[in-house]
Structures are given as structure tokens and as C-alpha cells.
XYZ file of C-alpha atoms in Angstrom:
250
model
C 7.881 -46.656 36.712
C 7.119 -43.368 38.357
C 8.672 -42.464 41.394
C 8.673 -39.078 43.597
C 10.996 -39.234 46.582
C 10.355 -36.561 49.582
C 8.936 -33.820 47.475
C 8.972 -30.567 49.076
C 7.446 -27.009 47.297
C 6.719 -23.672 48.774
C 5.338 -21.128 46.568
C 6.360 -18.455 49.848
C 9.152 -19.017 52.022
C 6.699 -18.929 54.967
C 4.340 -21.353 53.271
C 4.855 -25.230 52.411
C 2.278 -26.159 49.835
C 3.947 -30.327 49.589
C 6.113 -30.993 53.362
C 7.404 -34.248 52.152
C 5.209 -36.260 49.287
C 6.201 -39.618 47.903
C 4.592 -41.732 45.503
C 6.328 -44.690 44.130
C 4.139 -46.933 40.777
C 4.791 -49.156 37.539
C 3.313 -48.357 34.665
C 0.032 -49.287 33.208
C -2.219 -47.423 36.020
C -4.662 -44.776 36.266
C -3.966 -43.107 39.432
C -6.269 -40.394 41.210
C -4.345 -37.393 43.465
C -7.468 -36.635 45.654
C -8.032 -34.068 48.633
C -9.698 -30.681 49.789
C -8.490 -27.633 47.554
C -5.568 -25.887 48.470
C -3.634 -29.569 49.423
C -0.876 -29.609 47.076
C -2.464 -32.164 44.271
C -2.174 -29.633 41.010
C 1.130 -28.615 42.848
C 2.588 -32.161 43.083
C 1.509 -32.563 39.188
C 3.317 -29.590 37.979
C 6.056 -30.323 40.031
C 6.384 -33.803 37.739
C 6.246 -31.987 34.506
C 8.886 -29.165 35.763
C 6.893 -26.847 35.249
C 7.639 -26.249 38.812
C 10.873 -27.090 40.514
C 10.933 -28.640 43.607
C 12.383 -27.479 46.639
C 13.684 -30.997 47.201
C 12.999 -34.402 46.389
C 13.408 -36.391 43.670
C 10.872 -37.567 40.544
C 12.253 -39.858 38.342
C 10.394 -41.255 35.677
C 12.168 -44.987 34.293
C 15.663 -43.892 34.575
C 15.433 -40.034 33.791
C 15.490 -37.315 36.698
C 13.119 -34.975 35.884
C 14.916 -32.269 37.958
C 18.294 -32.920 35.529
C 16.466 -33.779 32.251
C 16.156 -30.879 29.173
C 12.778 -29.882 28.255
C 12.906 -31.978 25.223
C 13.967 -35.135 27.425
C 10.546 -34.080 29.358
C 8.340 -33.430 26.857
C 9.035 -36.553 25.180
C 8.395 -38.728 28.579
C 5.839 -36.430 30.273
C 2.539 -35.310 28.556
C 0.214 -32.446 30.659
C -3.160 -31.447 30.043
C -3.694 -28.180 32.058
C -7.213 -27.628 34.092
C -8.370 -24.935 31.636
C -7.425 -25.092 28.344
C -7.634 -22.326 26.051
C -9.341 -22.312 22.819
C -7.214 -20.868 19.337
C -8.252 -20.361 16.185
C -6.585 -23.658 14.640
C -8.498 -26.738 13.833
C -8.350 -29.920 15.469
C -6.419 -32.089 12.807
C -3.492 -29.018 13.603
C -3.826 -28.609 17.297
C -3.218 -32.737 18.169
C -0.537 -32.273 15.065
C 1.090 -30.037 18.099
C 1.814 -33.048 20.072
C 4.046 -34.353 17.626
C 6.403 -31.604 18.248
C 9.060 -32.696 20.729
C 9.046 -35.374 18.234
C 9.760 -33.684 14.776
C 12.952 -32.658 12.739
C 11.976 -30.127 10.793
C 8.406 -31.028 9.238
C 5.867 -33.704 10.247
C 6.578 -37.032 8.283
C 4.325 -39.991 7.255
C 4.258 -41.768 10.738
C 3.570 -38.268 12.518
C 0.635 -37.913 10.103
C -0.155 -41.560 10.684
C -0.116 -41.008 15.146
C -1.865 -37.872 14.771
C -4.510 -39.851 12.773
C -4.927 -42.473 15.341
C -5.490 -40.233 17.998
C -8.007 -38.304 16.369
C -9.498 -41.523 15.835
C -9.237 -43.129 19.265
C -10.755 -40.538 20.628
C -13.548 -40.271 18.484
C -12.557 -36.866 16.795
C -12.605 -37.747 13.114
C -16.047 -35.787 11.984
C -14.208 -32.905 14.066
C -10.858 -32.559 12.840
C -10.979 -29.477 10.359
C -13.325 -28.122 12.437
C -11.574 -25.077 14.777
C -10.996 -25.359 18.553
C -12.968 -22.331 19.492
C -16.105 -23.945 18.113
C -16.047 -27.176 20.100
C -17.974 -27.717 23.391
C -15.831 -28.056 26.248
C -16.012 -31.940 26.331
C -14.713 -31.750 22.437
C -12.191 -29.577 23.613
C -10.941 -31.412 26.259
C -10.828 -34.461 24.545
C -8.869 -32.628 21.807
C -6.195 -31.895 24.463
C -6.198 -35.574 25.076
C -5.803 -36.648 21.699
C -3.026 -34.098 21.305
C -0.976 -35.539 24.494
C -1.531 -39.420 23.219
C -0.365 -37.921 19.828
C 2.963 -36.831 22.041
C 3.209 -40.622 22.741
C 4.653 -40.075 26.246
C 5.521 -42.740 29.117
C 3.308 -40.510 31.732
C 0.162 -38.493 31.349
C -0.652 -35.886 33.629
C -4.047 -34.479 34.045
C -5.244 -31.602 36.235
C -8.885 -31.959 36.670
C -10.061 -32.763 33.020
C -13.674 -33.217 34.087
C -14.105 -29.934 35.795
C -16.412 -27.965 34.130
C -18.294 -30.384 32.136
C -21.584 -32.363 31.683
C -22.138 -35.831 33.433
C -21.505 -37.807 29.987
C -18.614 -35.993 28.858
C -17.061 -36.850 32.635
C -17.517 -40.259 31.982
C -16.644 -40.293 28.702
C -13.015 -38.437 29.593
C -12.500 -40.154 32.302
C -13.133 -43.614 30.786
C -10.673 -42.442 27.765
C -8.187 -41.931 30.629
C -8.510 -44.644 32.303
C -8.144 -47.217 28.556
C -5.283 -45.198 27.911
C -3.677 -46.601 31.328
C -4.667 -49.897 30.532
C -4.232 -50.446 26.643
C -1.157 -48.310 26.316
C 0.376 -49.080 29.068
C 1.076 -45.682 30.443
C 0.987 -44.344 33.732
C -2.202 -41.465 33.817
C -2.117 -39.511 36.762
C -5.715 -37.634 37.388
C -6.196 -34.751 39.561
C -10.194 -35.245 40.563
C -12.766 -34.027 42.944
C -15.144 -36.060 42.451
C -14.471 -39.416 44.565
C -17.189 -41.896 42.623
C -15.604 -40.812 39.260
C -12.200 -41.425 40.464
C -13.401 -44.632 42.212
C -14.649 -45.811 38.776
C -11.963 -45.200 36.739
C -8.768 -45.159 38.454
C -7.162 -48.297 40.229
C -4.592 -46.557 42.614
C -5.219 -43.526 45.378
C -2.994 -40.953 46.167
C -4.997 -39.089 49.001
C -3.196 -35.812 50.550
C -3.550 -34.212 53.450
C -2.006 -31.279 54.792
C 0.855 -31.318 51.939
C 1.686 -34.676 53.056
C 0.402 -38.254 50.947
C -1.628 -39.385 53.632
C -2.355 -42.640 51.860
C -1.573 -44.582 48.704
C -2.694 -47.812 47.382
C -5.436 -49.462 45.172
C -9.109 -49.054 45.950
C -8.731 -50.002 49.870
C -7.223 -47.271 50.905
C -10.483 -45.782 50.341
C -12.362 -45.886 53.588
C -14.762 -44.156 55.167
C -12.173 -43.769 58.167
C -9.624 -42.208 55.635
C -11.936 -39.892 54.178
C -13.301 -38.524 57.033
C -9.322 -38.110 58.044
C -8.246 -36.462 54.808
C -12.280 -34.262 53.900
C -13.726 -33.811 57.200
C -16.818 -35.425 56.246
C -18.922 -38.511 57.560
C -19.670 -41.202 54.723
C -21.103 -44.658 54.470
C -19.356 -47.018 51.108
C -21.757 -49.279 49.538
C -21.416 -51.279 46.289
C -23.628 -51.319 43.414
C -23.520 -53.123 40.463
C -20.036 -53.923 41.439
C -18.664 -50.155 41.744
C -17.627 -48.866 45.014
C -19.899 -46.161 45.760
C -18.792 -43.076 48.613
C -22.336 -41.484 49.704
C -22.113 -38.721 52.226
C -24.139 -38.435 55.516
């Protein structure tokens, strides 16, 4: 279970980027954190990994606090996968090796080996893996950072906009790796996302902001065209085809 109790953050003391955001889920869900820019969602994801502190408010993850927990307590509960990821001069096979770290003694042993092997595989990697990270396209790349993070075997995955940037199959194709992750692994994936049809595809529970604030949360009907109008500022009509929920705007 996930739970964030009356989150508060302020990056200036004259500025509150999250007023009071809470957000309470079991595990086994893909949820998207969706809003204008500037509304707190990459905020609110950071501040579950500690890699910011909140003001205030609580995020607890099972039974650990994240605000009292040591960075190894974190990083073997929490996996992130940052919006732009930077490319280094090691291969695959060693980069997802990487997640294994919060995990190792001193060197990896057989069942590191034998995770980092079934991530590469899971996510399709294996004709990649001695190839080097500053080759790869970006939707190689990101799903190396994804493969690295499952390696980490964590109870949450956080992701700040993994589909920004790339092509319409390699959004799919992340997002629908994200999404069986959830589901097969039983891990709660948290998604930052613009893109509302994407989100609506692949993720089964809504966190929409507005104004620093969680102006909504739920599974797919909290997404309404009365909602979205409240938390974008723009007019749209929700069909369904082919049994998705489609947003189109006027």
C-alpha cells in the first residue's frame, strides 16, 4: 500500500508548489499523476522517493515512513526513473546490473546475475545487452532504465514522464511495459503523463491535480469531461472505441 497524507512542498518560501496532496492505494496498480505543467505532479513524485523532503505530510509505503527511512531502506522499496535520462559509456548488461545495488554485499552473486537477466529479457533487451547506452535510441534507452529499476525489485515504481520525447510505438510499447509490470508483479507504478489517451489506456487509477491540490482520484470515472475542463481549461467530448475510453478535444 502507498499512502501520502497532507503533503505540502515549497521550493520558495513565498511559493507552494503541493498545498495539501493525498493519495491513498494497494498495490498492483498503474496509476497516472495528470495536470497542466507547473502543478506539482514531478514534485509529488520526488517527494516519494526523498529526493525531496516534504514540508509536511506523511508517505508511507507498507509500514516504512519514507521521511524516517535510510536511503538504503528507500532504495530497496522505491525505484525512480527520472524524465531525462542520461546516456554513459557502459553497456546495457552493466547499467540494469546497477539496479542490483542497494541489493549487493560486496559483488553481484548468481541470483543478481540471474534478476538482471530476466529483466533484460522481459523487456526485450537481450540482442542489446553488450551493446553501450549512448548508442541506443531513446525508446532503447528508456526501456533500459526500466529494466534497471525492475532489476532493483522494488515495492513502488516511480516514473516521471517516460514517454516524453519518443515515437508513437515506443510510447505504447513503455507504457504497456508499465502498465504489465503493475499487473504481473504486483507493484504499485506511478506514471507522470501528459498525454490523457495514453494514460487512459494503460493506467487504471487517476490522480488529477490542480492548483497543488489532488483535485480527484479514482479509477477511470473520475475522468470526465466536467473534470477536465476543471483541472486543463479545455472543452472535450469522451467517446469509446474499440472498448478504450477516448478524450478528443473541441
Amino acid at each position: 500500500m502507498v499512502h501520502a497524507e497532507h503533503v505540502r512542498f515549497s521550493y520558495h518560501a513565498d511559493k507552494n508548489v503541493l498545498r495539501d496532496v493525498c493519495l491513498k492505494e494497494e498495490t498492483g496498480h498503474c496509476i497516472a499523476l495528470l495536470g497542466n505543467n507547473g502543478v506539482g505532479k514531478s514534485t509529488f513524485l520526488k517527494c516519494f522517493n526523498r529526493i525531496l523532503k516534504p514540508d509536511s505530510g506523511t508517505v508511507l509505503v507498507e509500514n516504512l515512513n519514507i521521511s524516517k527511512a535510510s536511503r538504503k531502506e528507500i532504495a530497496l522499496t522505491l525505484a525512480y526513473v527520472e524524465q531525462h535520462t542520461s546516456a554513459g559509456r557502459l553497456t546495457v548488461y552493466d547499467t540494469v546490473l546497477l539496479g542490483r545495488k542497494p541489493h549487493m554485499k560486496m559483488t553481484p552473486s548468481e541470483e543478481d546475475y540471474a534478476i538482471v537477466d530476466n529483466a533484460i529479457e522481459r523487456l526485450h533487451l537481450t540482442g542489446l545487452k553488450l551493446r553501450y547506452t549512448d548508442e541506443l535510441s531513446g525508446g532503447e534507452l528508456q526501456k533500459v532504465m526500466l529494466a534497471r529499476a525492475l532489476a532493483q525489485q522494488p515495492k513502488v515504481l516511480l516514473l516521471d514522464e517516460p514517454t516524453a520525447s519518443l515515437d508513437i510505438y515506443n510510447q505504447h510499447e513503455v507504457m504497456k511495459i508499465a502498465s504489465g509490470i503493475a499487473s504481473e508483479d504486483n507493484m504499485t507504478v506511478m506514471v507522470v503523463i501528459h498525454d490523457l489517451n495514453l494514460a487512459l489506456k494503460y493506467c487504471d487509477r487517476f490522480l488529477l491535480m490542480h492548483e497543488g491540490k489532488a483535485f480527484d482520484y479514482g479509477d477511470i470515472s473520475v475522468i470526465t469531461s466536467e473534470n477536465i475542463k476543471a483541472v486543463y481549461g479545455v472543452n472535450t467530448v469522451i467517446t469509446e472505441m474499440e472498448g478504450n475510453k477516448i478524450v478528443i478535444v473541441k
